[in-house]
Coordinates of C-alpha atoms and ligand atoms in Angstrom, one line a residue:
X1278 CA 0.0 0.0 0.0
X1279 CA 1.6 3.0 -1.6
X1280 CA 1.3 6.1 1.5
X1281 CA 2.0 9.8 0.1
X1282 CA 2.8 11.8 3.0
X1283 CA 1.8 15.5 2.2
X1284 CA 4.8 17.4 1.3
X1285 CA 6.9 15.8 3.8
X1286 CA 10.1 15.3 2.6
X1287 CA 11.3 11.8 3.9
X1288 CA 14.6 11.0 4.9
X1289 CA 15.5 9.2 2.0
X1290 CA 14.3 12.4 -0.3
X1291 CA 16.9 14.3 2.1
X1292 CA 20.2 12.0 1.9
X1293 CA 19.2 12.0 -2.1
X1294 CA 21.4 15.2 -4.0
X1295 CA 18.9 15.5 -6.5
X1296 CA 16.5 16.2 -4.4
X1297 CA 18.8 18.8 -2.4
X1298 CA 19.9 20.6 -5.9
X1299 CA 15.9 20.5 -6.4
X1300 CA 14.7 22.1 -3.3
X1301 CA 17.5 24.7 -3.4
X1302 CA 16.5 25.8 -7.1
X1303 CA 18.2 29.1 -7.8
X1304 CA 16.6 31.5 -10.0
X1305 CA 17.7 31.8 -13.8
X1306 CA 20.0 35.5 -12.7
X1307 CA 22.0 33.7 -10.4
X1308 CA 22.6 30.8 -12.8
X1309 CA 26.6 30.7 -13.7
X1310 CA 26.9 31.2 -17.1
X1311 CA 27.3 28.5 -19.0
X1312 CA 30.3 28.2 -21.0
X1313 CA 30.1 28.3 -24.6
X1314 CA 30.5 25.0 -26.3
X1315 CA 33.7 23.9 -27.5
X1316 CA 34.0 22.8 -30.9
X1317 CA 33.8 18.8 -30.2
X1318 CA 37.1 17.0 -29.8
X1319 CA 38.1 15.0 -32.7
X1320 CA 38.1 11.6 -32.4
X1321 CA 41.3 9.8 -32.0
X1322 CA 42.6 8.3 -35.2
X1323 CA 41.3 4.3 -35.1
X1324 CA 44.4 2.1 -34.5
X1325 CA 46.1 0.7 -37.3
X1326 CA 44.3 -2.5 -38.3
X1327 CA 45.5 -5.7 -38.4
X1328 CA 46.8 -7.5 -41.7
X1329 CA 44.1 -10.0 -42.2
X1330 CA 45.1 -13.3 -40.3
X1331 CA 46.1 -15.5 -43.2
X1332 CA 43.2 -18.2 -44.5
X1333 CA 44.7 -21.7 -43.7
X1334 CA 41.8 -23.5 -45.1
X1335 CA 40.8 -21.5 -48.2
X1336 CA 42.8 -24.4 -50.2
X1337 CA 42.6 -28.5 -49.6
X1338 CA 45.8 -30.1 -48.6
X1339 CA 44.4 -33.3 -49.3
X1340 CA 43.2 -33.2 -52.7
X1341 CA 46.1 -34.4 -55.2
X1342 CA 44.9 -31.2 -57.7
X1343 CA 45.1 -28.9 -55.0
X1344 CA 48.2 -26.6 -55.2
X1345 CA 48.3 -27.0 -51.3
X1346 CA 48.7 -30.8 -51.1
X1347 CA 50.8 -32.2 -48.7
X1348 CA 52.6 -34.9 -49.7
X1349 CA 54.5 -36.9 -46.8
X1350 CA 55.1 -40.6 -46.0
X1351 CA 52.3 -40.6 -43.7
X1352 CA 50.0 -38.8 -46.6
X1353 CA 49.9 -40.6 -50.0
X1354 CA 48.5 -39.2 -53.1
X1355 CA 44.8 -39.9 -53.2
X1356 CA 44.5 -42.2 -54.9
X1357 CA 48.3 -43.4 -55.2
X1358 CA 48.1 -43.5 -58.9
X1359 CA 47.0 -40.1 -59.3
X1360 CA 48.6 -37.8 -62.4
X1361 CA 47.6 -34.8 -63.0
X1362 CA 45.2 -33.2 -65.6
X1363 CA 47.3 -30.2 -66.8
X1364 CA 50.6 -31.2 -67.5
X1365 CA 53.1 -29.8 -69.7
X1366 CA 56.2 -29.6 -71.3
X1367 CA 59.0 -28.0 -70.1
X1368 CA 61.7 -28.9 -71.8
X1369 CA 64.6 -31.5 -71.4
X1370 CA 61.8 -34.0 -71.7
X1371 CA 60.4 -32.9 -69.0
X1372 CA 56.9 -31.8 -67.2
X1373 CA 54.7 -29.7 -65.2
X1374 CA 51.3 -28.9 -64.0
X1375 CA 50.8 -25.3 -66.2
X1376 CA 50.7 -23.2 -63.0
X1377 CA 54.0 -24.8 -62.1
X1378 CA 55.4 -24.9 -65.4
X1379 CA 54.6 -20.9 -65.6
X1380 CA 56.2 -20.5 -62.1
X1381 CA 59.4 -22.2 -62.4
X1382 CA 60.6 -20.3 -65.9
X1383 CA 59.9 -17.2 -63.8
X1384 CA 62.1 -17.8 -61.0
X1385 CA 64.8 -18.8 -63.5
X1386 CA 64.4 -15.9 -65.3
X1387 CA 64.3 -14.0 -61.9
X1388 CA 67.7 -15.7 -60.8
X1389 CA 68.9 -14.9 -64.8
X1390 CA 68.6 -11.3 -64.0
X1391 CA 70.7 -11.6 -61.0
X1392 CA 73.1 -13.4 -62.7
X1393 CA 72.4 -17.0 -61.9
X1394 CA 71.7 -20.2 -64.0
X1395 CA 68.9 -22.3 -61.6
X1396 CA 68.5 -25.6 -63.7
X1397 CA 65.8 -27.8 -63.7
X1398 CA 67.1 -31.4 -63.6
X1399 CA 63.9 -33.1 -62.7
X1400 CA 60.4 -32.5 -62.5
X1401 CA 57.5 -34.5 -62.7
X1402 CA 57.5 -38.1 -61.8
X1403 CA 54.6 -40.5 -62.8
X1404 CA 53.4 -42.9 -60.3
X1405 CA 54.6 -46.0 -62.9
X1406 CA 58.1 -44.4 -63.5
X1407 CA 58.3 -44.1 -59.7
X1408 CA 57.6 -47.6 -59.4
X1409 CA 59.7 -48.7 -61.8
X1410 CA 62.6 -46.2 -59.7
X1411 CA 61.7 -47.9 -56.8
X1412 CA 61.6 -51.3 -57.8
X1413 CA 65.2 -51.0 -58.9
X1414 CA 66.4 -49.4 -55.8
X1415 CA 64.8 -52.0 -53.8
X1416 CA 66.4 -55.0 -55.9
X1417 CA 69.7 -53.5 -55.0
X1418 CA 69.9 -52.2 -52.4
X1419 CA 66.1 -53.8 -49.9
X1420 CA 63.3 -51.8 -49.1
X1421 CA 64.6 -50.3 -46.5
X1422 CA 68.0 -48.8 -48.5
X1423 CA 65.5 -48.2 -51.6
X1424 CA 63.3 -45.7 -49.0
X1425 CA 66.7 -43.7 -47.6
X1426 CA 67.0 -42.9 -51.5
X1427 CA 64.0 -42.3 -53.1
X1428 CA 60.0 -42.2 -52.5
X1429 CA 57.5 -44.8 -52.3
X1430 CA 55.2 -44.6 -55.5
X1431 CA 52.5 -42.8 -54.5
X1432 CA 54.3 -40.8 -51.7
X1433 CA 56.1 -38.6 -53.9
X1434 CA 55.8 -34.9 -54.5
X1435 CA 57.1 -35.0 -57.9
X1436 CA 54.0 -37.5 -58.5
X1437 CA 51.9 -34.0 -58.1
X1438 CA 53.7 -32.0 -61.0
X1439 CA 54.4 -29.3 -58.4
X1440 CA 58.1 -30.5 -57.4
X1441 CA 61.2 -29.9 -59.3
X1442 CA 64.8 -30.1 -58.4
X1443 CA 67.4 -28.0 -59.7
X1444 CA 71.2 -27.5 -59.8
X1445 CA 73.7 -24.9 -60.7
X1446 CA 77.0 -23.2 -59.5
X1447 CA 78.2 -26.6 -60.5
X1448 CA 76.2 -28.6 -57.9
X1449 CA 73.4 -30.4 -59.0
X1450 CA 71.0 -32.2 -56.7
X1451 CA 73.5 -33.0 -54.1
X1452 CA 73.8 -31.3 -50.7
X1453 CA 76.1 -29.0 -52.4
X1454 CA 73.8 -27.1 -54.3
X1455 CA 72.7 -25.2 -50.9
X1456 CA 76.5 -23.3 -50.8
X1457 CA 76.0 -22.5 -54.0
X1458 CA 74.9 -18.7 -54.8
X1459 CA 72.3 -19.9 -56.6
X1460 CA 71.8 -22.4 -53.7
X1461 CA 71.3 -19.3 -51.8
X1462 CA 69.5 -17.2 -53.7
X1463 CA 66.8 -19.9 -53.7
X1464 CA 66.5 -19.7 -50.5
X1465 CA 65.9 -16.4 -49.8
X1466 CA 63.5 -15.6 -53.6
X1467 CA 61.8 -18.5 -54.3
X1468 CA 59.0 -17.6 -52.4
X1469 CA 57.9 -14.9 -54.9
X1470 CA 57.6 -17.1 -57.2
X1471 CA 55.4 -19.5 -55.3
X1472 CA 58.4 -22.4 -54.3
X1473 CA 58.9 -23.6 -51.0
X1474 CA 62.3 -25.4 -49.9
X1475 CA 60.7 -28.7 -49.1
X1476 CA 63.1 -30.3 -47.0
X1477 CA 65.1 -28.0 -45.0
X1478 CA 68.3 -28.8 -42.7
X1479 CA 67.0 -29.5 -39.5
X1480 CA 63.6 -30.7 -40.4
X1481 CA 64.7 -34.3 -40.9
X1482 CA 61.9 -35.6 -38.2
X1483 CA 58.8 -33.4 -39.5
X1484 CA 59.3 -34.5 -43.0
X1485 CA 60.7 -37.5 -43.1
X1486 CA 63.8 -36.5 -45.4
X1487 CA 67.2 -35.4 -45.3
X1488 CA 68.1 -31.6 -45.7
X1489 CA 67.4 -31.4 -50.1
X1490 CA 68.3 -27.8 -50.9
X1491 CA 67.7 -28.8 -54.4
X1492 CA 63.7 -30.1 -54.2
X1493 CA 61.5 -27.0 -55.0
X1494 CA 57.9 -27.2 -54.3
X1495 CA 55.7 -25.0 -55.8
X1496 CA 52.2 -24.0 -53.7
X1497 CA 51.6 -20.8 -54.9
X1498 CA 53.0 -17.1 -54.2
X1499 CA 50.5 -16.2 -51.2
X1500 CA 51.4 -19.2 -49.3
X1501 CA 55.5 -19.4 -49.9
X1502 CA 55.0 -15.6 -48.6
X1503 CA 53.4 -16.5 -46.0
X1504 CA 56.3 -19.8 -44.7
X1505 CA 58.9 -17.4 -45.7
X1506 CA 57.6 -14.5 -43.7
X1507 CA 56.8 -16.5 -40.9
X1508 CA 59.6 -18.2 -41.0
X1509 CA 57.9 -21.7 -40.7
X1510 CA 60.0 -24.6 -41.8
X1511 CA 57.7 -27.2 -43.4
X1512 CA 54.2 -27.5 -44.7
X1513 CA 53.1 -29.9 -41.8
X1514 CA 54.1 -27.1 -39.4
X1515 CA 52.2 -24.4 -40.7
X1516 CA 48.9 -27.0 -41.3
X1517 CA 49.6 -28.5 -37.9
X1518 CA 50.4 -31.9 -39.2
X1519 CA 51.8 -34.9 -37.6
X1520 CA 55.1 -35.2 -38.1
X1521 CA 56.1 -38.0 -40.8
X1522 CA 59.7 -39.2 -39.6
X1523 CA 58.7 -42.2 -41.2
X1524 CA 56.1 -44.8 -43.2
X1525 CA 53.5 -46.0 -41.2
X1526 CA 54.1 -49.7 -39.7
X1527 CA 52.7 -52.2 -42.1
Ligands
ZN653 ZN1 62.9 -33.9 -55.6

């Protein structure tokens, strides 16, 4: 039951300041002057935004056609036999997917301009001409010698037209080729291009294979960029992959 006491100001009207500043009302002469209105602050500048975080999934890494596909011992082409659609000639009896193909005569002619001769010596590798590789390695030296030295069919990148290796300063697919200037300048340009080192030193247990200074990768401009900028060694490291030191038992 609501009781209005007649103009009684309650206790609770008295401890509250607006009802103070309302009893004490002054009359409009007496009001301070009010100051005149600053011209509104402007507001701070926004802060500087954020490059956008880079799309990890906006490609498959599973799909053979993908230019993303990663290709370990633990991750087969699927299916093994897989060959590409697009191939093309490059020369030396040699071939490419087309994106590939297009990439890899840039960065020569990128390393031509600074003075360097970046051969290809290999490229892509069907999944019969790897079998017929590995077959022989295995006859002479066992399966397990036969996987130090070369791929499983169906478990190698050149199988997706997107790997080549290359030589030059007088080192061709050895170990060599890393000292090399053009060795070097790989390194540090490829990535503009799209090419990835594949197997760098030190990454022996992630993917499975020695330190190859020589075994390009291509997956694109955007995503070298990226592994170079980062400074991420290996594909399975930036996808958060298992690490494939190794085939799978059986
Ligand atoms: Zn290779």
């Amino acid at each position: 039951m609501l009781l209005v006491s007649g103009g009684a100001v309650t206790a609770s009207e008295l401890l509250d300041p607006r009802s103070f500043a309302d009893a004490v009302a002054v009359s409009p002469t007496e009001a301070p002057a009010v100051a005149p209105s600053a011209p509104p602050a402007p507001d701070p500048p926004p802060p500087p935004a954020l490059p956008p975080a880079f799309d990890r999934g906006q490609r498959s890494i599973d799909d053979p056609a993908s230019t993303w596909v990663v290709v370990n011992k633990l991750r087969p082409l699927q299916p093994l036999d897989h060959a590409p659609a697009d191939l093309v000639d490059i020369g030396g009896g040699m071939q490419l997917r087309a994106e590939a193909a297009r990439a890899v005569a840039a960065l020569r002619a990128e390393a031509a301009a600074a003075g360097l001769d970046v051969e290809v010596q290999s490229a892509y590798r069907s999944f019969e001409y790897q079998q017929g590789l590995f077959g022989n390695s295995a006859a002479r030296f066992g399966v397990a010698g036969a996987e130090l030295r070369s791929a499983r069919p169906g478990f190698s990148e050149h199988q997706t037209g997107l790997a080549v290796d290359v030589g030059g300063g007088g080192c061709d697919i050895e170990r060599c080729f890393g000292d090399t200037a053009e060795g070097r300048w790989v390194v540090a340009n490829a990535h503009r291009t799209g090419f990835v080192v594949r197997y760098p030193a030190g990454s022996e247990q992630v993917t499975g294979y020695q330190y190859e200074p020589w075994h390009l990768r291509y997956v694109g401009p955007e995503l070298a960029t990226e592994l170079h900028d980062t400074g991420v060694a290996t594909l399975e490291e930036f996808f958060g992959l298992p690490p494939a030191p190794q085939y799978a038992a059986g």
